[in-house]
């Protein structure tokens, strides 16, 4: 193992590692805590919960987000639920089972110790959220209700109608605002991080741009936490919010933070199909719908009959047929690939034949429309609003779309990146989901990182590190500020012919075509040739109107797309080098005879970590070997 | 389809604003209102003009970032629908559409259709929470919440904080917004301990911001993309009266020994 990639996994049996580690951590005297400043970038589940928890401990805190309020962060859009191994349903769940399901669901490409800790802290999350007043669904007796979710055979998902992410985020947001009101934390909305500043090899602050005035300033600190979410928008069309971007983690990468498994991008099986070229984003329909909806396509190629005229015998419920034990609840990567397969065969439905039915007729017959409305009413409404079709009467049409990125900045067990003092939480890091994330696990991870891991590990870092005082007048800050302003000026001075969006769409199409649900060497090699050409044209021919000293949304987008144009190349490079199929990374050259992902554990049972080596240099590929001591490596089967 | 857009343009908070007229052409009924705005902006950039600044993010009707007055109605003509979820199929080919920013004293214009809603964050910071420090919470199932209370709490908690209620109100009142949070937390057993101080502090903060008072027009509910019920305002007023009657000065904590 490279010395640079010490995961610092504590010793001892897996169930004791975290407790033991917590005990061995250095503590910081309460009187000294207020002498230390911690910056949190991003205010989603991970960022808001980390900022609120640490401000409550007495540290000086600042939190930054590009939206107008921390409550807008894209965690808010998560619909289905949050997993926790409470076993309230007495159906055989346990911390160990959640751990096992997550390692297996991630197709054995995650770190066991991290996943076990995630499963352990899942219990505390639900308690914490209920204490804050998150209105989880309840049974008539007043106890918490659960539903089942993809990739699991137990009912361990807690939910608040179809708005679980919203309610969890509002809980964290309210805790954060409470700290703001008490004066323990300062919030910087409409502020975008544009660089990370290192002094003596440690992360000591960030450079930001005020999106209203355009002013570029620095913030010095002892610890920087990035909780800036995923990079799915590199595909242009995704279920992410329009503003979601990779800029913060990409700047950190260019300052030396290793980037792990960038090619592990999740394509979610149940999204509303694209309706035309004008489309600006794709909308997710919660995976929870697969609890009651049945997925099917016509058996006949090119069958153009409306769904209600296709008799039962001429329908192919392909998930139930291929995966009888998990059926419609197969994990996301498997369900997505199966949808692509039937559409490639010419059996897809709707415009362009890129869609499959998600049919609630049986569930409505069995449970009544009222129950279905109660479970999914807001999702059905959203679907009808977008498509003008009533899903209580006609089956939904769905198609896979880019949704989540398992890859991200590499972190050790303490969630610290390869840059000392730079911690990374939530979707922005790579840690817990391996090559495929299970449903209702993103919310769990964001809150586990923010409420229960970062507050401990940041304290340990501060307590065990001698940190010289620095402030924003240090030359490292002024140099970084200058570089940020120069880059902005360069973008504005190009005055080319094409809009930022046109480049973003072009990049997205290349990513989707060659690095989407199925990948192969020829396609990836081709993408690696085209992406630099698009990037080259971008820097010669982009048109960014307006000035730097005002609210300039085109300029914001330009900076983000410039970074996506670099990240896209790294994703394809990682996908090319990983010569195996695992989870969401499906290489057509590596499949089992029945078309499932074929892992190569002998050569690829590791985390691939990319180290930046300078402009126009091929980055270095490092490996962190993965050991499986508890869950034994096996071919994943959901049949 | 084709539309004539009259869009409010304002260079900055102190600049004078005015309507500019643009033609939106080749608009499909499957485009959302914001996708139509994207198309207009692309053509403005191509013509060398400044695109229209507007706030948006999730485009799924949940983040609450988007919002404009469309023909004088907050979030436009569809009930219980945020601007990003409004589709052009609900307009008639050839329509003229007037587009303005939220109109409220408490939400100053930053640029074009972008306004400053930070007053909402300050109202929450004043008391819109349940104090629950991280760690040490008891097992979730030891707190029983009846299904109907949980449903009522969830109905109120659905607020997305977009500000349409304030923009729609002739008084620029934030009562629906604040009432929704007060109702959400006040229905739950966990929210009882701080119930009185919560309502007092949030209302004091609303008054400090430039929000007006509620005189029961009900426009807020009509404009609300989540159709939050006016009941939450009644509940807020009830809590407020009760708190005024029963709250006395907080006792000073004394150090012992």
GROMACS .gro file of C-alpha atoms in nm, chain A residues 372-625:
model
  254
  372UNK     CA    1  -5.160   0.409  -0.285
  373UNK     CA    2  -5.245   0.778  -0.267
  374UNK     CA    3  -5.137   0.789   0.094
  375UNK     CA    4  -4.806   0.619   0.020
  376UNK     CA    5  -4.709   0.795  -0.298
  377UNK     CA    6  -4.961   1.076  -0.355
  378UNK     CA    7  -4.707   1.352  -0.400
  379UNK     CA    8  -4.498   1.143  -0.640
  380UNK     CA    9  -4.800   1.060  -0.853
  381UNK     CA   10  -4.890   1.426  -0.861
  382UNK     CA   11  -4.539   1.523  -0.965
  383UNK     CA   12  -4.547   1.263  -1.240
  384UNK     CA   13  -4.879   1.387  -1.372
  385UNK     CA   14  -4.763   1.747  -1.363
  386UNK     CA   15  -4.459   1.669  -1.576
  387UNK     CA   16  -4.606   1.417  -1.820
  388UNK     CA   17  -4.976   1.512  -1.823
  389UNK     CA   18  -5.060   1.142  -1.766
  390UNK     CA   19  -5.251   1.006  -1.467
  391UNK     CA   20  -5.055   0.719  -1.313
  392UNK     CA   21  -5.362   0.595  -1.123
  393UNK     CA   22  -5.508   0.510  -1.465
  394UNK     CA   23  -5.213   0.444  -1.699
  395UNK     CA   24  -4.881   0.292  -1.599
  396UNK     CA   25  -4.593   0.532  -1.537
  397UNK     CA   26  -4.318   0.539  -1.793
  398UNK     CA   27  -3.972   0.538  -1.643
  399UNK     CA   28  -3.614   0.523  -1.764
  400UNK     CA   29  -3.278   0.524  -1.586
  401UNK     CA   30  -3.098   0.852  -1.523
  402UNK     CA   31  -2.776   0.965  -1.358
  403UNK     CA   32  -2.847   1.009  -0.990
  404UNK     CA   33  -2.560   0.968  -0.748
  405UNK     CA   34  -2.183   0.940  -0.748
  406UNK     CA   35  -2.025   0.676  -0.527
  407UNK     CA   36  -1.682   0.808  -0.620
  408UNK     CA   37  -1.541   1.120  -0.462
  409UNK     CA   38  -1.244   1.246  -0.270
  410UNK     CA   39  -1.053   0.966  -0.100
  411UNK     CA   40  -1.079   0.970   0.278
  412UNK     CA   41  -0.934   0.759   0.557
  413UNK     CA   42  -1.137   0.613   0.843
  414UNK     CA   43  -1.145   0.962   0.999
  415UNK     CA   44  -1.296   1.105   0.678
  416UNK     CA   45  -0.974   1.298   0.619
  417UNK     CA   46  -0.846   1.328   0.264
  418UNK     CA   47  -0.485   1.286   0.155
  419UNK     CA   48  -0.441   1.654   0.253
  420UNK     CA   49  -0.408   1.682   0.632
  421UNK     CA   50  -0.683   1.902   0.776
  422UNK     CA   51  -0.914   1.854   0.477
  423UNK     CA   52  -1.210   1.638   0.574
  424UNK     CA   53  -1.476   1.529   0.331
  425UNK     CA   54  -1.830   1.421   0.423
  426UNK     CA   55  -2.141   1.290   0.251
  427UNK     CA   56  -2.163   1.226  -0.124
  428UNK     CA   57  -1.846   1.429  -0.179
  429UNK     CA   58  -1.633   1.149  -0.035
  430UNK     CA   59  -1.607   0.797  -0.170
  431UNK     CA   60  -1.624   0.602   0.148
  432UNK     CA   61  -1.922   0.379   0.206
  433UNK     CA   62  -2.107   0.267  -0.103
  434UNK     CA   63  -1.846   0.086  -0.308
  435UNK     CA   64  -1.949   0.044  -0.669
  436UNK     CA   65  -2.323   0.081  -0.610
  437UNK     CA   66  -2.528   0.257  -0.346
  438UNK     CA   67  -2.841   0.097  -0.206
  439UNK     CA   68  -3.160   0.298  -0.178
  440UNK     CA   69  -3.214   0.507   0.138
  441UNK     CA   70  -2.843   0.490   0.220
  442UNK     CA   71  -2.734   0.835   0.102
  443UNK     CA   72  -2.934   1.014   0.371
  444UNK     CA   73  -2.798   0.771   0.626
  445UNK     CA   74  -2.440   0.835   0.521
  446UNK     CA   75  -2.473   1.212   0.504
  447UNK     CA   76  -2.610   1.231   0.856
  448UNK     CA   77  -2.376   0.966   0.997
  449UNK     CA   78  -2.077   1.161   0.866
  450UNK     CA   79  -2.208   1.498   0.983
  451UNK     CA   80  -2.363   1.422   1.320
  452UNK     CA   81  -2.157   1.132   1.444
  453UNK     CA   82  -1.820   1.098   1.271
  454UNK     CA   83  -1.683   1.440   1.176
  455UNK     CA   84  -1.741   1.596   1.521
  456UNK     CA   85  -1.518   1.329   1.675
  457UNK     CA   86  -1.250   1.300   1.411
  458UNK     CA   87  -1.204   1.674   1.362
  459UNK     CA   88  -1.151   1.709   1.735
  460UNK     CA   89  -0.894   1.433   1.724
  461UNK     CA   90  -0.708   1.609   1.441
  462UNK     CA   91  -0.706   1.941   1.625
  463UNK     CA   92  -0.610   1.775   1.953
  464UNK     CA   93  -0.320   1.585   1.805
  465UNK     CA   94  -0.178   1.845   1.566
  466UNK     CA   95   0.031   2.150   1.636
  467UNK     CA   96  -0.132   2.420   1.426
  468UNK     CA   97   0.044   2.754   1.387
  469UNK     CA   98  -0.189   3.053   1.375
  470UNK     CA   99  -0.246   3.176   1.022
  471UNK     CA  100  -0.470   3.445   0.882
  472UNK     CA  101  -0.589   3.548   0.540
  473UNK     CA  102  -0.300   3.789   0.488
  474UNK     CA  103  -0.063   3.492   0.439
  475UNK     CA  104   0.082   3.492   0.085
  476UNK     CA  105  -0.076   3.152   0.015
  477UNK     CA  106  -0.417   3.320   0.041
  478UNK     CA  107  -0.332   3.629  -0.160
  479UNK     CA  108  -0.179   3.412  -0.433
  480UNK     CA  109  -0.488   3.192  -0.448
  481UNK     CA  110  -0.718   3.495  -0.456
  482UNK     CA  111  -0.523   3.636  -0.746
  483UNK     CA  112  -0.542   3.308  -0.937
  484UNK     CA  113  -0.920   3.292  -0.883
  485UNK     CA  114  -0.970   3.647  -1.008
  486UNK     CA  115  -0.748   3.584  -1.308
  487UNK     CA  116  -0.943   3.274  -1.406
  488UNK     CA  117  -1.267   3.470  -1.387
  489UNK     CA  118  -1.119   3.746  -1.599
  490UNK     CA  119  -1.001   3.490  -1.855
  491UNK     CA  120  -1.349   3.338  -1.886
  492UNK     CA  121  -1.507   3.679  -1.938
  493UNK     CA  122  -1.245   3.783  -2.194
  494UNK     CA  123  -1.294   3.491  -2.434
  495UNK     CA  124  -1.608   3.645  -2.585
  496UNK     CA  125  -1.657   3.350  -2.817
  497UNK     CA  126  -1.965   3.228  -3.001
  498UNK     CA  127  -2.106   2.944  -2.792
  499UNK     CA  128  -2.301   2.949  -2.466
  500UNK     CA  129  -2.179   2.766  -2.156
  501UNK     CA  130  -2.483   2.538  -2.170
  502UNK     CA  131  -2.404   2.423  -2.522
  503UNK     CA  132  -2.066   2.295  -2.405
  504UNK     CA  133  -2.219   2.136  -2.101
  505UNK     CA  134  -2.476   1.949  -2.314
  506UNK     CA  135  -2.203   1.835  -2.552
  507UNK     CA  136  -1.991   1.699  -2.268
  508UNK     CA  137  -2.294   1.533  -2.110
  509UNK     CA  138  -2.379   1.350  -2.430
  510UNK     CA  139  -2.025   1.213  -2.462
  511UNK     CA  140  -2.033   1.097  -2.099
  512UNK     CA  141  -2.373   0.932  -2.135
  513UNK     CA  142  -2.290   0.762  -2.467
  514UNK     CA  143  -1.948   0.628  -2.371
  515UNK     CA  144  -1.940   0.622  -1.993
  516UNK     CA  145  -2.303   0.561  -1.900
  517UNK     CA  146  -2.480   0.235  -1.816
  518UNK     CA  147  -2.249   0.023  -2.029
  519UNK     CA  148  -1.888   0.101  -2.113
  520UNK     CA  149  -1.623  -0.053  -2.334
  521UNK     CA  150  -1.263   0.011  -2.426
  522UNK     CA  151  -1.331   0.152  -2.773
  523UNK     CA  152  -1.591   0.396  -2.649
  524UNK     CA  153  -1.387   0.513  -2.352
  525UNK     CA  154  -1.077   0.560  -2.564
  526UNK     CA  155  -1.285   0.763  -2.805
  527UNK     CA  156  -1.426   0.976  -2.522
  528UNK     CA  157  -1.075   1.041  -2.396
  529UNK     CA  158  -0.993   1.184  -2.738
  530UNK     CA  159  -1.304   1.404  -2.771
  531UNK     CA  160  -1.326   1.552  -2.421
  532UNK     CA  161  -0.995   1.743  -2.446
  533UNK     CA  162  -1.114   1.879  -2.781
  534UNK     CA  163  -1.439   2.008  -2.628
  535UNK     CA  164  -1.239   2.158  -2.341
  536UNK     CA  165  -1.003   2.321  -2.585
  537UNK     CA  166  -1.288   2.475  -2.779
  538UNK     CA  167  -1.452   2.589  -2.454
  539UNK     CA  168  -1.148   2.794  -2.358
  540UNK     CA  169  -1.134   2.948  -2.708
  541UNK     CA  170  -1.499   2.992  -2.795
  542UNK     CA  171  -1.721   3.025  -2.489
  543UNK     CA  172  -1.932   3.337  -2.450
  544UNK     CA  173  -1.973   3.451  -2.091
  545UNK     CA  174  -2.166   3.778  -2.079
  546UNK     CA  175  -2.161   4.039  -1.803
  547UNK     CA  176  -1.889   4.128  -1.554
  548UNK     CA  177  -1.718   3.977  -1.249
  549UNK     CA  178  -1.846   4.242  -1.008
  550UNK     CA  179  -2.213   4.148  -1.004
  551UNK     CA  180  -2.456   3.859  -0.975
  552UNK     CA  181  -2.358   3.673  -1.293
  553UNK     CA  182  -2.514   3.329  -1.327
  554UNK     CA  183  -2.351   3.261  -1.665
  555UNK     CA  184  -2.011   3.319  -1.506
  556UNK     CA  185  -2.091   3.082  -1.218
  557UNK     CA  186  -2.193   2.814  -1.466
  558UNK     CA  187  -1.885   2.870  -1.680
  559UNK     CA  188  -1.651   2.804  -1.389
  560UNK     CA  189  -1.837   2.486  -1.298
  561UNK     CA  190  -1.851   2.355  -1.655
  562UNK     CA  191  -1.478   2.423  -1.698
  563UNK     CA  192  -1.421   2.189  -1.402
  564UNK     CA  193  -1.665   1.927  -1.533
  565UNK     CA  194  -1.469   1.926  -1.859
  566UNK     CA  195  -1.163   1.815  -1.665
  567UNK     CA  196  -1.343   1.574  -1.433
  568UNK     CA  197  -1.519   1.403  -1.726
  569UNK     CA  198  -1.182   1.300  -1.862
  570UNK     CA  199  -1.075   1.157  -1.526
  571UNK     CA  200  -1.399   0.957  -1.501
  572UNK     CA  201  -1.341   0.801  -1.842
  573UNK     CA  202  -0.978   0.728  -1.760
  574UNK     CA  203  -1.080   0.553  -1.438
  575UNK     CA  204  -1.350   0.355  -1.622
  576UNK     CA  205  -1.096   0.249  -1.884
  577UNK     CA  206  -0.838   0.134  -1.631
  578UNK     CA  207  -1.086  -0.065  -1.423
  579UNK     CA  208  -1.089  -0.372  -1.646
  580UNK     CA  209  -1.373  -0.551  -1.471
  581UNK     CA  210  -1.743  -0.500  -1.418
  582UNK     CA  211  -1.863  -0.421  -1.069
  583UNK     CA  212  -2.182  -0.259  -0.946
  584UNK     CA  213  -2.266   0.046  -1.151
  585UNK     CA  214  -1.946   0.016  -1.352
  586UNK     CA  215  -2.040  -0.225  -1.628
  587UNK     CA  216  -1.772  -0.301  -1.883
  588UNK     CA  217  -1.921  -0.492  -2.175
  589UNK     CA  218  -1.602  -0.697  -2.208
  590UNK     CA  219  -1.653  -0.842  -1.861
  591UNK     CA  220  -1.984  -1.014  -1.807
  592UNK     CA  221  -2.103  -1.355  -1.693
  593UNK     CA  222  -2.270  -1.582  -1.951
  594UNK     CA  223  -2.612  -1.459  -1.830
  595UNK     CA  224  -2.517  -1.095  -1.867
  596UNK     CA  225  -2.434  -1.002  -1.507
  597UNK     CA  226  -2.137  -0.796  -1.392
  598UNK     CA  227  -1.818  -1.003  -1.373
  599UNK     CA  228  -1.578  -0.880  -1.109
  600UNK     CA  229  -1.207  -0.946  -1.119
  601UNK     CA  230  -1.116  -0.965  -0.751
  602UNK     CA  231  -0.764  -1.084  -0.821
  603UNK     CA  232  -0.673  -0.758  -0.993
  604UNK     CA  233  -0.930  -0.498  -0.892
  605UNK     CA  234  -1.026  -0.555  -0.532
  606UNK     CA  235  -0.901  -0.208  -0.453
  607UNK     CA  236  -0.993   0.158  -0.445
  608UNK     CA  237  -0.841   0.341  -0.741
  609UNK     CA  238  -0.712   0.678  -0.624
  610UNK     CA  239  -0.603   0.943  -0.871
  611UNK     CA  240  -0.334   1.191  -0.781
  612UNK     CA  241  -0.310   1.517  -0.975
  613UNK     CA  242   0.033   1.581  -1.127
  614UNK     CA  243  -0.011   1.913  -1.306
  615UNK     CA  244  -0.181   2.064  -1.609
  616UNK     CA  245  -0.177   1.830  -1.913
  617UNK     CA  246  -0.008   1.551  -1.718
  618UNK     CA  247  -0.167   1.209  -1.686
  619UNK     CA  248  -0.259   1.173  -1.320
  620UNK     CA  249  -0.103   0.895  -1.116
  621UNK     CA  250  -0.322   0.595  -1.029
  622UNK     CA  251  -0.270   0.465  -0.674
  623UNK     CA  252  -0.442   0.170  -0.514
  624UNK     CA  253  -0.581   0.107  -0.168
  625UNK     CA  254  -0.629  -0.269  -0.139
   0.00000   0.00000   0.00000
